[in-house]
């Protein structure tokens, strides 16, 4: 009887391409966290871990051209050179047409303690959340939105099914958070109307609040409150008009193909 001898290799970053040519090692090497990272020193451990998530790098027309870590995408030294990534902003309304706001946690590396819309984050450079054509990109951000609503606010996916997310438009904006961090995004605006149960993740969200249009306008008059720059941009330009047509006439604002430059 003949026997077969199998040689098992120890697979490392140095030999993986030689052993498995189909493997793309660029992702691992480009996003590997260094042993000592001065940029992230002193921040919350969980938020540091999340900075290694892979964002979708874009050209000015929202075409994916690569990927980079969340950290790389949010450093102002890179943003100042034009690095741009894909994002989304969810506006969730309850059956009374109140908008759910969140106050970002103090642990957040960018824009801590600021009030903002229901959920703001990034589709990742993973299957299901990417997309080059607009329809595929919208479906990707819907999946990402569902994922992050669960992560940040504990909202179960069955309460926010993908088909209920309405895509309105995209905004291109840039905003500094402090001297080191900032945002430069093409931001997909998603509306959804749903009654949901919240189980807030305190590492992500400090507080939450349902507001009417008038409530929100009063909050903006309170100088003690701080708001994220993208939320202020959307409110100042479009939100209240959309809100007025939430139950009737929203169709005319949905599926805009042109990117709004802010």
Coordinates of C-alpha atoms in Angstrom, one line a residue:
X1 CA 0.0 0.0 0.0
X2 CA 1.3 3.4 -1.0
X3 CA 1.2 6.4 1.4
X4 CA 0.9 10.1 0.7
X5 CA 3.1 12.5 2.5
X6 CA 1.7 16.0 2.9
X7 CA 4.0 18.9 3.5
X8 CA 2.4 21.6 5.7
X9 CA 4.0 25.1 5.4
X10 CA 4.0 27.8 8.0
X11 CA 2.2 30.6 6.2
X12 CA 3.5 34.1 6.9
X13 CA 3.3 37.5 5.3
X14 CA 6.7 36.8 3.7
X15 CA 5.7 33.6 1.9
X16 CA 1.9 33.8 1.4
X17 CA 2.1 35.2 -2.2
X18 CA 4.7 32.5 -3.2
X19 CA 2.5 29.8 -1.8
X20 CA -0.9 31.1 -2.8
X21 CA -0.6 33.5 -5.8
X22 CA -4.4 34.2 -5.7
X23 CA -4.1 35.9 -2.3
X24 CA -4.0 39.7 -2.3
X25 CA -1.6 40.6 0.5
X26 CA -1.8 44.3 -0.1
X27 CA -4.7 44.7 2.3
X28 CA -2.9 43.1 5.2
X29 CA 0.3 45.0 4.6
X30 CA -1.3 48.4 4.0
X31 CA -3.5 48.3 7.1
X32 CA -1.3 46.4 9.6
X33 CA -1.2 48.3 12.9
X34 CA 2.3 49.2 13.9
X35 CA 3.6 48.2 17.3
X36 CA 3.9 51.9 18.3
X37 CA 1.4 54.3 16.8
X38 CA 2.0 57.8 18.1
X39 CA -1.1 59.1 16.2
X40 CA -3.4 57.0 18.3
X41 CA -1.6 57.2 21.7
X42 CA -3.9 58.0 24.6
X43 CA -7.2 57.2 22.9
X44 CA -9.8 54.6 23.9
X45 CA -8.7 51.0 23.1
X46 CA -11.9 50.0 21.3
X47 CA -11.9 53.2 19.2
X48 CA -8.2 52.5 18.3
X49 CA -9.2 49.0 17.1
X50 CA -12.0 50.5 15.0
X51 CA -9.5 52.8 13.3
X52 CA -8.1 49.7 11.5
X53 CA -11.4 49.1 9.7
X54 CA -10.9 49.4 5.9
X55 CA -12.6 52.4 4.2
X56 CA -13.3 52.8 0.4
X57 CA -11.0 55.4 -1.2
X58 CA -12.7 57.4 -4.0
X59 CA -11.9 59.8 -6.7
X60 CA -13.9 63.0 -6.9
X61 CA -16.7 61.3 -8.9
X62 CA -17.3 58.6 -6.3
X63 CA -15.5 55.9 -8.2
X64 CA -13.7 53.4 -5.9
X65 CA -9.9 53.6 -6.5
X66 CA -8.5 51.7 -3.5
X67 CA -8.9 51.2 0.2
X68 CA -7.2 52.5 3.3
X69 CA -7.6 52.2 7.1
X70 CA -10.1 54.5 8.8
X71 CA -7.1 56.0 10.6
X72 CA -5.3 56.9 7.3
X73 CA -8.6 58.3 5.9
X74 CA -9.2 60.6 8.8
X75 CA -5.7 62.1 9.3
X76 CA -5.8 65.8 8.3
X77 CA -2.3 65.5 6.7
X78 CA -3.8 63.0 4.2
X79 CA -7.1 64.9 3.8
X80 CA -5.2 68.1 3.0
X81 CA -3.6 66.2 0.1
X82 CA -7.0 65.2 -1.2
X83 CA -7.7 61.7 0.3
X84 CA -11.4 61.0 0.0
X85 CA -13.6 58.1 1.2
X86 CA -17.2 56.9 1.1
X87 CA -19.6 57.4 4.0
X88 CA -23.3 57.4 4.9
X89 CA -25.6 59.3 7.1
X90 CA -28.8 57.7 8.4
X91 CA -31.9 59.8 9.4
X92 CA -34.3 57.6 11.3
X93 CA -37.8 58.9 12.0
X94 CA -40.4 57.3 14.2
X95 CA -44.2 57.0 13.5
X96 CA -44.7 60.5 14.8
X97 CA -42.1 61.8 12.3
X98 CA -39.6 62.6 15.1
X99 CA -36.0 62.3 14.1
X100 CA -33.7 60.2 16.3
X101 CA -30.5 62.1 17.2
X102 CA -27.4 60.8 18.9
X103 CA -24.7 62.5 20.9
X104 CA -21.4 60.9 20.0
X105 CA -19.5 59.3 22.9
X106 CA -16.6 61.1 24.6
X107 CA -14.4 58.1 23.6
X108 CA -14.8 58.9 19.9
X109 CA -11.5 60.0 18.2
X110 CA -13.3 62.3 15.8
X111 CA -16.0 64.8 16.8
X112 CA -16.5 63.5 20.4
X113 CA -19.5 64.6 22.4
X114 CA -21.2 66.3 19.4
X115 CA -24.8 65.9 18.5
X116 CA -25.6 64.5 15.1
X117 CA -28.1 62.5 13.0
X118 CA -29.1 58.9 13.9
X119 CA -26.0 57.2 12.6
X120 CA -23.0 58.3 10.6
X121 CA -20.3 55.9 9.5
X122 CA -18.6 54.2 6.5
X123 CA -19.2 51.2 4.3
X124 CA -16.2 49.0 4.5
X125 CA -14.0 47.6 1.7
X126 CA -15.6 44.2 2.1
X127 CA -17.9 42.1 -0.1
X128 CA -21.5 43.4 0.2
X129 CA -20.6 47.0 1.2
X130 CA -18.6 48.1 -1.9
X131 CA -19.9 49.1 -5.3
X132 CA -18.7 51.1 -8.3
X133 CA -22.1 51.8 -10.0
X134 CA -24.5 53.9 -8.1
X135 CA -27.2 51.2 -7.6
X136 CA -24.6 48.8 -6.2
X137 CA -23.0 51.5 -4.0
X138 CA -26.4 52.4 -2.5
X139 CA -27.1 48.8 -1.7
X140 CA -23.7 48.6 -0.1
X141 CA -24.3 51.6 2.2
X142 CA -27.7 50.2 3.1
X143 CA -26.0 47.1 4.4
X144 CA -23.4 49.2 6.2
X145 CA -26.2 51.3 7.7
X146 CA -28.0 48.3 9.0
X147 CA -24.8 47.0 10.5
X148 CA -23.8 50.2 12.2
X149 CA -27.3 50.9 13.6
X150 CA -27.0 47.6 15.4
X151 CA -23.4 48.4 16.6
X152 CA -24.0 51.9 17.8
X153 CA -27.7 51.8 18.9
X154 CA -28.5 48.2 19.3
X155 CA -31.3 48.3 16.7
X156 CA -32.1 44.9 15.4
X157 CA -31.8 44.4 11.6
X158 CA -35.4 43.2 11.3
X159 CA -36.6 46.6 12.6
X160 CA -34.6 48.3 9.8
X161 CA -34.8 46.1 6.7
X162 CA -32.7 47.0 3.8
X163 CA -35.6 47.8 1.5
X164 CA -36.9 50.5 3.9
X165 CA -33.8 52.7 3.5
X166 CA -34.5 55.5 1.1
X167 CA -31.5 56.9 -0.8
X168 CA -31.8 60.7 -1.4
X169 CA -28.5 62.1 -2.5
X170 CA -24.7 62.3 -1.9
X171 CA -22.8 65.2 -0.4
X172 CA -19.1 65.9 -0.8
X173 CA -17.6 67.9 2.0
X174 CA -14.5 68.3 4.1
X175 CA -14.3 69.3 7.7
X176 CA -11.6 69.3 10.4
X177 CA -12.2 67.8 13.8
X178 CA -9.1 69.2 15.4
X179 CA -5.5 69.7 14.3
X180 CA -4.9 66.0 13.7
X181 CA -8.2 64.5 12.6
X182 CA -11.0 65.3 10.2
X183 CA -13.4 64.2 7.5
X184 CA -13.3 64.3 3.7
X185 CA -16.2 62.2 2.4
X186 CA -18.8 61.6 -0.2
X187 CA -21.7 61.0 2.1
X188 CA -24.8 59.0 1.1
X189 CA -28.0 60.3 2.7
X190 CA -30.4 57.6 3.8
X191 CA -33.9 58.2 5.3
X192 CA -35.8 55.4 7.1
X193 CA -39.1 55.5 8.9
X194 CA -39.3 52.9 11.6
X195 CA -40.2 52.4 15.3
X196 CA -37.2 50.8 16.9
X197 CA -35.9 49.5 20.2
X198 CA -32.6 51.0 21.4
X199 CA -29.8 49.3 23.3
X200 CA -27.2 52.0 23.2
X201 CA -23.5 51.1 23.0
X202 CA -21.9 53.6 25.5
X203 CA -18.5 53.4 23.7
X204 CA -20.2 54.9 20.6
X205 CA -23.1 56.9 21.9
X206 CA -23.3 59.2 24.9
X207 CA -27.0 60.1 24.6
X208 CA -30.0 59.9 22.2
X209 CA -33.1 62.0 21.7
X210 CA -36.1 62.1 19.4
X211 CA -36.9 65.6 18.2
X212 CA -39.5 67.4 16.1
X213 CA -38.5 70.0 13.5
X214 CA -39.1 72.7 16.1
X215 CA -37.2 70.9 18.8
X216 CA -34.1 70.7 16.5
X217 CA -34.3 74.3 15.5
X218 CA -34.4 75.2 19.2
X219 CA -31.3 73.0 19.9
X220 CA -29.4 74.9 17.2
X221 CA -30.1 78.1 19.1
X222 CA -28.5 76.7 22.3
X223 CA -24.8 77.7 22.2
X224 CA -23.9 75.1 24.8
X225 CA -24.6 72.3 22.3
X226 CA -22.1 71.3 19.6
X227 CA -23.1 69.6 16.3
X228 CA -21.1 67.6 13.8
X229 CA -20.2 69.6 10.6
X230 CA -21.9 67.3 8.2
X231 CA -25.2 67.4 10.2
X232 CA -25.1 71.2 10.3
X233 CA -24.5 71.3 6.5
X234 CA -27.4 69.0 5.8
X235 CA -29.7 70.8 8.2
X236 CA -28.8 74.2 6.8
X237 CA -29.3 73.2 3.2
X238 CA -31.8 70.4 2.8
X239 CA -33.1 68.5 5.9
X240 CA -36.1 70.6 6.8
X241 CA -37.4 70.6 3.2
X242 CA -37.1 66.8 3.1
X243 CA -38.7 66.5 6.5
X244 CA -41.8 68.4 5.4
X245 CA -42.3 65.9 2.6
X246 CA -41.6 62.7 4.7
X247 CA -45.1 61.3 4.2
X248 CA -46.0 62.9 0.9
X249 CA -43.8 64.1 -1.9
X250 CA -40.4 62.6 -0.8
X251 CA -40.3 60.8 -4.2
X252 CA -39.1 64.0 -5.9
X253 CA -36.0 64.1 -3.8
X254 CA -35.0 60.4 -4.0
X255 CA -32.3 58.9 -6.1
X256 CA -30.4 62.0 -7.0
X257 CA -27.5 61.2 -9.3
X258 CA -25.6 64.4 -9.1
X259 CA -23.2 64.8 -6.2
X260 CA -23.8 67.9 -4.1
X261 CA -20.5 69.7 -3.4
X262 CA -20.6 71.5 0.0

